[in-house]
C-alpha cells in the first residue's frame, strides 16, 4: 500500500511507547510490524510479476496464499489484542492506527480474495461458486466469537477452521484460498472500516498529520482500485491536499518528510484516469484494474506543494 511505510513507523513508535505499561500489547504491535514488512514485500512481488506477465496474469498460487494468510493473521491480532486495548483516552494515535490497519488488511483481502472479484489481480473464482456474503458465514474462527457472529471490532467471522475433510486446496469447487478465509464480498466491510478510520482521524488529528494522510491516501487508492470510482478518488485526493494547505499546527522533521511524500502520492492520484488533455479516459466494457468506465470531463487543477514543503 502507498502508505505502509508510515504505518510501520507508527507501529514501531507505539510499540515502544506502551512497552512498560502493557508488554503484551507491545509484543503484538511488534508482531504486526513484522507481518506488515513481510506483507509489503509480498505485495511488491505480486505487482511486479503482474506487470511482467501481462495485465490479466494472476500471482503464483503460493504467493497468493501467503498474502491472504498474512492479511488474515493481521486481522486476528487486531481484533483479539489491539482494538480491545486501544482507547482514545489513552492513545489517540494507536486507536486510529488500529482502525486504519484493519481497513488496510481488508483492502488486500478485497484485491486478492473477493467474491465476486473486483480486479484481475487475484485468483479468479471458479464458475458456479456462489457469491455468498461474508455476513452469512458459519465457519468457526480462531478468535473469540460473539453472539452476533462477529469478533471484537465487528470483523465478520470469515476464517475457516475445522470441519469435514475435503479435497486439497485448489482441487475442489471453491477458490484455492477458501480454506484460509471464507469466500464472500468483503468490499462493504472494507469500505466501512475506512470510513470509521477517516472519521476518527478527522476528529482527532490535524490536516498535515502523517497518520491522517496515510488513512486518506489509502482510501483514495481503495476507491480507485476496488470501488472503481475514479471521480471520488480524485476528489478525496484533492480535498486532502487542501487540508494540508490549511493546517497550521507544527510538525517535526520526520512527520514533515512523510507528509511531503504522501502529498506527492496524492498529487499523482488526482491525475489517475485522466488523459493528457485532462479529460477522463474511456475504457472498454471489460475495463482494467482501477480504471473505471466514466465518460464525463473534469477540469484538473495544477498540483503544487503545500506551504513550507518546497
mmCIF file of C-alpha atoms in Angstrom:
data_model
loop_
_atom_site.group_PDB
_atom_site.id
_atom_site.type_symbol
_atom_site.label_atom_id
_atom_site.label_comp_id
_atom_site.label_asym_id
_atom_site.label_seq_id
_atom_site.Cartn_x
_atom_site.Cartn_y
_atom_site.Cartn_z
ATOM 1 C CA UNK A 1 0.000 0.000 0.000
ATOM 2 C CA UNK A 2 1.118 3.542 -0.706
ATOM 3 C CA UNK A 3 1.288 4.499 2.977
ATOM 4 C CA UNK A 4 2.585 1.253 4.518
ATOM 5 C CA UNK A 5 5.976 2.722 5.497
ATOM 6 C CA UNK A 6 4.272 5.462 7.514
ATOM 7 C CA UNK A 7 2.090 2.868 9.250
ATOM 8 C CA UNK A 8 5.178 0.805 10.059
ATOM 9 C CA UNK A 9 6.851 3.835 11.639
ATOM 10 C CA UNK A 10 3.844 4.385 13.887
ATOM 11 C CA UNK A 11 3.696 0.677 14.778
ATOM 12 C CA UNK A 12 7.299 0.724 15.970
ATOM 13 C CA UNK A 13 6.875 4.036 17.781
ATOM 14 C CA UNK A 14 3.681 2.988 19.585
ATOM 15 C CA UNK A 15 5.022 -0.486 20.428
ATOM 16 C CA UNK A 16 7.940 1.114 22.245
ATOM 17 C CA UNK A 17 5.651 3.670 23.882
ATOM 18 C CA UNK A 18 3.404 1.065 25.568
ATOM 19 C CA UNK A 19 6.171 -1.452 26.307
ATOM 20 C CA UNK A 20 6.366 -0.752 30.046
ATOM 21 C CA UNK A 21 2.658 -0.210 30.615
ATOM 22 C CA UNK A 22 1.357 -3.110 28.508
ATOM 23 C CA UNK A 23 4.058 -5.608 27.435
ATOM 24 C CA UNK A 24 1.534 -7.911 25.748
ATOM 25 C CA UNK A 25 0.130 -5.139 23.572
ATOM 26 C CA UNK A 26 3.665 -4.020 22.744
ATOM 27 C CA UNK A 27 4.659 -7.521 21.630
ATOM 28 C CA UNK A 28 1.551 -7.801 19.460
ATOM 29 C CA UNK A 29 2.282 -4.443 17.819
ATOM 30 C CA UNK A 30 5.821 -5.625 17.061
ATOM 31 C CA UNK A 31 4.348 -8.816 15.567
ATOM 32 C CA UNK A 32 2.042 -6.764 13.348
ATOM 33 C CA UNK A 33 5.038 -4.638 12.359
ATOM 34 C CA UNK A 34 6.972 -7.712 11.244
ATOM 35 C CA UNK A 35 3.905 -9.051 9.486
ATOM 36 C CA UNK A 36 3.402 -5.712 7.721
ATOM 37 C CA UNK A 37 7.007 -5.613 6.490
ATOM 38 C CA UNK A 38 6.694 -9.169 5.164
ATOM 39 C CA UNK A 39 3.355 -8.427 3.557
ATOM 40 C CA UNK A 40 4.666 -5.276 1.862
ATOM 41 C CA UNK A 41 7.429 -7.238 0.148
ATOM 42 C CA UNK A 42 4.937 -9.910 -0.949
ATOM 43 C CA UNK A 43 2.618 -7.281 -2.439
ATOM 44 C CA UNK A 44 5.503 -5.643 -4.308
ATOM 45 C CA UNK A 45 6.497 -9.034 -5.722
ATOM 46 C CA UNK A 46 2.916 -9.757 -6.812
ATOM 47 C CA UNK A 47 2.582 -6.400 -8.575
ATOM 48 C CA UNK A 48 5.966 -6.748 -10.290
ATOM 49 C CA UNK A 49 5.115 -10.211 -11.570
ATOM 50 C CA UNK A 50 1.772 -8.958 -12.777
ATOM 51 C CA UNK A 51 3.435 -6.185 -14.795
ATOM 52 C CA UNK A 52 5.954 -8.611 -16.284
ATOM 53 C CA UNK A 53 3.437 -11.318 -17.166
ATOM 54 C CA UNK A 54 0.687 -9.057 -18.503
ATOM 55 C CA UNK A 55 -2.344 -7.265 -17.160
ATOM 56 C CA UNK A 56 -4.502 -10.380 -16.907
ATOM 57 C CA UNK A 57 -1.938 -12.608 -15.191
ATOM 58 C CA UNK A 58 -2.520 -13.704 -11.600
ATOM 59 C CA UNK A 59 0.246 -14.074 -8.966
ATOM 60 C CA UNK A 60 1.566 -17.618 -8.348
ATOM 61 C CA UNK A 61 -0.645 -19.610 -6.013
ATOM 62 C CA UNK A 62 1.935 -19.869 -3.221
ATOM 63 C CA UNK A 63 2.451 -16.106 -3.248
ATOM 64 C CA UNK A 64 -1.300 -15.542 -3.366
ATOM 65 C CA UNK A 65 -1.875 -17.861 -0.393
ATOM 66 C CA UNK A 66 0.901 -16.189 1.587
ATOM 67 C CA UNK A 67 -0.644 -12.751 1.070
ATOM 68 C CA UNK A 68 -4.082 -13.954 2.190
ATOM 69 C CA UNK A 69 -2.626 -15.746 5.212
ATOM 70 C CA UNK A 70 -0.625 -12.705 6.356
ATOM 71 C CA UNK A 71 -3.683 -10.470 5.987
ATOM 72 C CA UNK A 72 -5.810 -12.929 7.934
ATOM 73 C CA UNK A 73 -3.284 -13.098 10.773
ATOM 74 C CA UNK A 74 -3.157 -9.312 10.885
ATOM 75 C CA UNK A 75 -6.928 -9.127 11.236
ATOM 76 C CA UNK A 76 -6.888 -11.661 14.077
ATOM 77 C CA UNK A 77 -4.168 -9.827 16.001
ATOM 78 C CA UNK A 78 -6.009 -6.529 15.659
ATOM 79 C CA UNK A 79 -9.364 -7.955 16.706
ATOM 80 C CA UNK A 80 -8.147 -10.019 19.641
ATOM 81 C CA UNK A 81 -5.456 -7.803 21.159
ATOM 82 C CA UNK A 82 -5.106 -4.288 19.736
ATOM 83 C CA UNK A 83 -8.641 -2.970 19.300
ATOM 84 C CA UNK A 84 -9.809 -4.025 22.804
ATOM 85 C CA UNK A 85 -6.783 -2.252 24.340
ATOM 86 C CA UNK A 86 -6.740 0.873 22.171
ATOM 87 C CA UNK A 87 -8.799 3.720 23.604
ATOM 88 C CA UNK A 88 -8.947 7.372 22.650
ATOM 89 C CA UNK A 89 -8.310 8.425 26.250
ATOM 90 C CA UNK A 90 -5.018 6.540 26.478
ATOM 91 C CA UNK A 91 -3.603 6.955 22.979
ATOM 92 C CA UNK A 92 -5.427 8.591 20.093
ATOM 93 C CA UNK A 93 -2.826 7.604 17.506
ATOM 94 C CA UNK A 94 -2.963 3.929 18.496
ATOM 95 C CA UNK A 95 -6.751 3.853 18.174
ATOM 96 C CA UNK A 96 -6.688 5.468 14.729
ATOM 97 C CA UNK A 97 -3.797 3.284 13.563
ATOM 98 C CA UNK A 98 -5.661 0.135 14.632
ATOM 99 C CA UNK A 99 -8.721 1.094 12.595
ATOM 100 C CA UNK A 100 -6.540 2.103 9.656
ATOM 101 C CA UNK A 101 -4.677 -1.238 9.690
ATOM 102 C CA UNK A 102 -7.982 -3.078 9.887
ATOM 103 C CA UNK A 103 -9.094 -1.271 6.727
ATOM 104 C CA UNK A 104 -5.730 -1.947 5.065
ATOM 105 C CA UNK A 105 -5.910 -5.696 5.641
ATOM 106 C CA UNK A 106 -9.446 -5.805 4.266
ATOM 107 C CA UNK A 107 -8.254 -3.736 1.289
ATOM 108 C CA UNK A 108 -5.801 -6.533 0.499
ATOM 109 C CA UNK A 109 -8.464 -9.190 1.030
ATOM 110 C CA UNK A 110 -10.724 -7.393 -1.440
ATOM 111 C CA UNK A 111 -7.933 -7.213 -4.016
ATOM 112 C CA UNK A 112 -6.882 -10.857 -3.760
ATOM 113 C CA UNK A 113 -9.802 -12.818 -2.337
ATOM 114 C CA UNK A 114 -13.102 -11.063 -3.009
ATOM 115 C CA UNK A 115 -16.111 -12.874 -4.453
ATOM 116 C CA UNK A 116 -17.060 -11.580 -6.955
ATOM 117 C CA UNK A 117 -13.585 -10.333 -7.934
ATOM 118 C CA UNK A 118 -13.215 -6.558 -8.137
ATOM 119 C CA UNK A 119 -9.940 -6.684 -10.098
ATOM 120 C CA UNK A 120 -7.946 -9.177 -12.149
ATOM 121 C CA UNK A 121 -5.133 -9.193 -9.583
ATOM 122 C CA UNK A 122 -6.368 -12.175 -7.598
ATOM 123 C CA UNK A 123 -7.213 -15.771 -8.359
ATOM 124 C CA UNK A 124 -10.474 -15.904 -10.268
ATOM 125 C CA UNK A 125 -13.436 -17.545 -8.624
ATOM 126 C CA UNK A 126 -14.372 -20.791 -10.411
ATOM 127 C CA UNK A 127 -17.628 -20.835 -12.319
ATOM 128 C CA UNK A 128 -20.562 -21.993 -10.303
ATOM 129 C CA UNK A 129 -19.145 -20.812 -6.988
ATOM 130 C CA UNK A 130 -21.745 -18.914 -5.042
ATOM 131 C CA UNK A 131 -21.133 -15.297 -4.082
ATOM 132 C CA UNK A 132 -22.370 -15.766 -0.560
ATOM 133 C CA UNK A 133 -21.941 -12.691 1.583
ATOM 134 C CA UNK A 134 -19.412 -12.897 4.382
ATOM 135 C CA UNK A 135 -22.138 -11.976 6.810
ATOM 136 C CA UNK A 136 -23.748 -15.379 6.307
ATOM 137 C CA UNK A 137 -20.590 -17.283 7.306
ATOM 138 C CA UNK A 138 -20.996 -20.029 9.872
ATOM 139 C CA UNK A 139 -17.432 -21.388 9.976
ATOM 140 C CA UNK A 140 -15.603 -21.314 13.270
ATOM 141 C CA UNK A 141 -12.812 -18.775 13.524
ATOM 142 C CA UNK A 142 -9.697 -18.521 15.635
ATOM 143 C CA UNK A 143 -10.953 -15.534 17.576
ATOM 144 C CA UNK A 144 -13.438 -15.375 20.419
ATOM 145 C CA UNK A 145 -16.730 -15.243 18.564
ATOM 146 C CA UNK A 146 -19.511 -13.011 19.817
ATOM 147 C CA UNK A 147 -23.182 -13.967 19.866
ATOM 148 C CA UNK A 148 -23.816 -11.933 16.735
ATOM 149 C CA UNK A 149 -21.208 -13.877 14.776
ATOM 150 C CA UNK A 150 -18.536 -11.191 14.877
ATOM 151 C CA UNK A 151 -15.171 -10.670 16.516
ATOM 152 C CA UNK A 152 -14.421 -7.857 18.942
ATOM 153 C CA UNK A 153 -14.486 -4.916 16.493
ATOM 154 C CA UNK A 154 -17.074 -6.352 14.157
ATOM 155 C CA UNK A 155 -14.748 -8.061 11.696
ATOM 156 C CA UNK A 156 -17.105 -10.671 10.352
ATOM 157 C CA UNK A 157 -16.468 -14.306 11.130
ATOM 158 C CA UNK A 158 -14.743 -15.338 7.930
ATOM 159 C CA UNK A 159 -11.828 -17.562 8.853
ATOM 160 C CA UNK A 160 -12.437 -21.252 8.390
ATOM 161 C CA UNK A 161 -11.119 -23.825 10.817
ATOM 162 C CA UNK A 162 -12.069 -27.445 11.275
ATOM 163 C CA UNK A 163 -14.976 -29.194 9.620
ATOM 164 C CA UNK A 164 -15.168 -32.207 7.310
ATOM 165 C CA UNK A 165 -12.099 -33.210 5.358
ATOM 166 C CA UNK A 166 -12.333 -32.209 1.699
ATOM 167 C CA UNK A 167 -10.063 -32.253 -1.334
ATOM 168 C CA UNK A 168 -6.710 -30.414 -1.223
ATOM 169 C CA UNK A 169 -6.772 -26.638 -1.818
ATOM 170 C CA UNK A 170 -7.279 -25.837 -5.472
ATOM 171 C CA UNK A 171 -8.890 -29.195 -6.351
ATOM 172 C CA UNK A 172 -12.415 -28.600 -5.087
ATOM 173 C CA UNK A 173 -15.266 -26.454 -6.385
ATOM 174 C CA UNK A 174 -14.167 -23.468 -4.276
ATOM 175 C CA UNK A 175 -11.370 -20.954 -4.697
ATOM 176 C CA UNK A 176 -7.891 -22.227 -3.726
ATOM 177 C CA UNK A 177 -7.845 -19.634 -0.917
ATOM 178 C CA UNK A 178 -11.185 -20.716 0.565
ATOM 179 C CA UNK A 179 -9.522 -22.805 3.291
ATOM 180 C CA UNK A 180 -7.883 -19.630 4.648
ATOM 181 C CA UNK A 181 -10.871 -17.293 4.555
ATOM 182 C CA UNK A 182 -14.456 -17.895 3.651
ATOM 183 C CA UNK A 183 -15.201 -16.613 0.124
ATOM 184 C CA UNK A 184 -17.546 -13.645 0.069
ATOM 185 C CA UNK A 185 -17.963 -9.969 -0.706
ATOM 186 C CA UNK A 186 -15.627 -8.066 1.632
ATOM 187 C CA UNK A 187 -15.981 -4.769 -0.220
ATOM 188 C CA UNK A 188 -18.711 -3.233 2.019
ATOM 189 C CA UNK A 189 -16.822 -4.249 5.173
ATOM 190 C CA UNK A 190 -13.563 -2.744 3.914
ATOM 191 C CA UNK A 191 -15.326 0.496 2.993
ATOM 192 C CA UNK A 192 -16.946 0.678 6.420
ATOM 193 C CA UNK A 193 -13.552 0.252 8.122
ATOM 194 C CA UNK A 194 -12.040 3.028 6.013
ATOM 195 C CA UNK A 195 -14.899 5.387 6.846
ATOM 196 C CA UNK A 196 -14.517 4.691 10.572
ATOM 197 C CA UNK A 197 -10.766 5.316 10.398
ATOM 198 C CA UNK A 198 -11.261 8.568 8.466
ATOM 199 C CA UNK A 199 -13.909 9.776 10.898
ATOM 200 C CA UNK A 200 -11.559 9.217 13.850
ATOM 201 C CA UNK A 201 -8.628 10.827 12.033
ATOM 202 C CA UNK A 202 -10.628 13.928 11.107
ATOM 203 C CA UNK A 203 -11.893 14.320 14.668
ATOM 204 C CA UNK A 204 -8.581 13.943 16.477
ATOM 205 C CA UNK A 205 -5.686 14.697 14.065
ATOM 206 C CA UNK A 206 -4.789 17.862 12.197
ATOM 207 C CA UNK A 207 -4.729 18.063 8.408
ATOM 208 C CA UNK A 208 -0.969 17.619 7.932
ATOM 209 C CA UNK A 209 -0.596 14.740 10.411
ATOM 210 C CA UNK A 210 1.056 11.869 8.538
ATOM 211 C CA UNK A 211 -1.256 9.218 10.042
ATOM 212 C CA UNK A 212 -4.330 11.133 8.889
ATOM 213 C CA UNK A 213 -2.746 11.499 5.453
ATOM 214 C CA UNK A 214 -1.965 7.768 5.419
ATOM 215 C CA UNK A 215 -5.606 6.875 6.067
ATOM 216 C CA UNK A 216 -6.910 9.138 3.314
ATOM 217 C CA UNK A 217 -4.213 8.193 0.813
ATOM 218 C CA UNK A 218 -5.018 4.510 1.043
ATOM 219 C CA UNK A 219 -8.746 5.155 0.952
ATOM 220 C CA UNK A 220 -8.264 7.129 -2.281
ATOM 221 C CA UNK A 221 -6.388 4.130 -3.691
ATOM 222 C CA UNK A 222 -9.160 1.799 -2.485
ATOM 223 C CA UNK A 223 -11.841 3.890 -4.192
ATOM 224 C CA UNK A 224 -9.927 3.723 -7.461
ATOM 225 C CA UNK A 225 -8.801 0.079 -7.398
ATOM 226 C CA UNK A 226 -11.737 -1.656 -5.724
ATOM 227 C CA UNK A 227 -14.811 0.597 -5.826
ATOM 228 C CA UNK A 228 -13.865 1.809 -9.345
ATOM 229 C CA UNK A 229 -14.962 5.337 -8.532
ATOM 230 C CA UNK A 230 -12.180 7.409 -10.075
ATOM 231 C CA UNK A 231 -14.000 10.708 -9.590
ATOM 232 C CA UNK A 232 -14.420 10.114 -5.838
ATOM 233 C CA UNK A 233 -10.766 9.056 -5.580
ATOM 234 C CA UNK A 234 -9.538 12.210 -7.289
ATOM 235 C CA UNK A 235 -11.879 14.384 -5.226
ATOM 236 C CA UNK A 236 -10.632 12.853 -1.966
ATOM 237 C CA UNK A 237 -7.006 13.340 -3.019
ATOM 238 C CA UNK A 238 -7.648 16.983 -3.880
ATOM 239 C CA UNK A 239 -9.512 17.667 -0.620
ATOM 240 C CA UNK A 240 -6.765 16.012 1.417
ATOM 241 C CA UNK A 241 -4.083 18.186 -0.174
ATOM 242 C CA UNK A 242 -6.221 21.264 0.571
ATOM 243 C CA UNK A 243 -6.392 20.189 4.228
ATOM 244 C CA UNK A 244 -2.600 20.105 4.339
ATOM 245 C CA UNK A 245 -2.520 23.675 2.966
ATOM 246 C CA UNK A 246 -4.927 24.814 5.673
ATOM 247 C CA UNK A 247 -3.176 23.106 8.597
ATOM 248 C CA UNK A 248 -1.381 25.498 10.955
ATOM 249 C CA UNK A 249 -0.055 23.013 13.516
ATOM 250 C CA UNK A 250 3.679 22.476 13.780
ATOM 251 C CA UNK A 251 5.231 19.102 12.876
ATOM 252 C CA UNK A 252 8.676 17.581 13.396
ATOM 253 C CA UNK A 253 11.096 16.823 10.559
ATOM 254 C CA UNK A 254 10.162 13.155 10.298
ATOM 255 C CA UNK A 255 6.447 13.869 10.018
ATOM 256 C CA UNK A 256 7.211 16.723 7.620
ATOM 257 C CA UNK A 257 9.071 14.346 5.271
ATOM 258 C CA UNK A 258 6.267 11.777 5.470
ATOM 259 C CA UNK A 259 3.683 14.457 4.708
ATOM 260 C CA UNK A 260 5.694 15.607 1.683
ATOM 261 C CA UNK A 261 5.851 12.045 0.371
ATOM 262 C CA UNK A 262 2.129 11.446 0.796
ATOM 263 C CA UNK A 263 1.202 14.809 -0.749
ATOM 264 C CA UNK A 264 3.258 13.787 -3.792
ATOM 265 C CA UNK A 265 1.359 10.490 -3.985
ATOM 266 C CA UNK A 266 -1.969 12.299 -3.626
ATOM 267 C CA UNK A 267 -0.971 14.700 -6.395
ATOM 268 C CA UNK A 268 -0.464 11.728 -8.720
ATOM 269 C CA UNK A 269 -3.801 10.261 -7.623
ATOM 270 C CA UNK A 270 -5.530 13.470 -8.693
ATOM 271 C CA UNK A 271 -4.483 12.638 -12.270
ATOM 272 C CA UNK A 272 -5.348 8.938 -12.307
ATOM 273 C CA UNK A 273 -7.824 8.045 -15.012
ATOM 274 C CA UNK A 274 -7.254 11.315 -16.860
ATOM 275 C CA UNK A 275 -5.866 11.634 -20.367
ATOM 276 C CA UNK A 276 -3.114 14.025 -21.431
ATOM 277 C CA UNK A 277 -5.699 16.740 -22.103
ATOM 278 C CA UNK A 278 -7.210 16.365 -18.587
ATOM 279 C CA UNK A 279 -10.277 14.533 -19.857
ATOM 280 C CA UNK A 280 -11.464 11.258 -18.423
ATOM 281 C CA UNK A 281 -10.344 8.219 -20.363
ATOM 282 C CA UNK A 282 -12.953 5.863 -21.793
ATOM 283 C CA UNK A 283 -12.402 2.145 -21.448
ATOM 284 C CA UNK A 284 -13.927 -0.951 -22.946
ATOM 285 C CA UNK A 285 -16.669 -2.809 -21.137
ATOM 286 C CA UNK A 286 -14.177 -5.257 -19.718
ATOM 287 C CA UNK A 287 -12.163 -2.437 -18.146
ATOM 288 C CA UNK A 288 -8.889 -2.863 -16.333
ATOM 289 C CA UNK A 289 -7.773 -2.743 -12.748
ATOM 290 C CA UNK A 290 -8.501 0.590 -11.183
ATOM 291 C CA UNK A 291 -9.714 2.183 -14.428
ATOM 292 C CA UNK A 292 -13.452 2.751 -14.187
ATOM 293 C CA UNK A 293 -15.731 3.336 -17.123
ATOM 294 C CA UNK A 294 -16.588 7.049 -16.904
ATOM 295 C CA UNK A 295 -17.435 9.414 -19.685
ATOM 296 C CA UNK A 296 -17.650 12.842 -18.044
ATOM 297 C CA UNK A 297 -14.955 15.501 -18.299
ATOM 298 C CA UNK A 298 -13.343 17.250 -15.402
ATOM 299 C CA UNK A 299 -11.020 20.230 -15.108
ATOM 300 C CA UNK A 300 -7.727 19.374 -13.448
ATOM 301 C CA UNK A 301 -6.174 21.923 -11.110
ATOM 302 C CA UNK A 302 -2.373 22.200 -11.064
ATOM 303 C CA UNK A 303 -0.690 20.374 -8.213
ATOM 304 C CA UNK A 304 1.730 22.390 -6.100
ATOM 305 C CA UNK A 305 3.432 21.606 -2.841
ATOM 306 C CA UNK A 306 1.846 22.940 0.359
ATOM 307 C CA UNK A 307 3.410 25.972 2.049
ATOM 308 C CA UNK A 308 6.749 25.099 3.584
ATOM 309 C CA UNK A 309 7.043 21.832 1.673
ATOM 310 C CA UNK A 310 9.101 23.043 -1.281
#
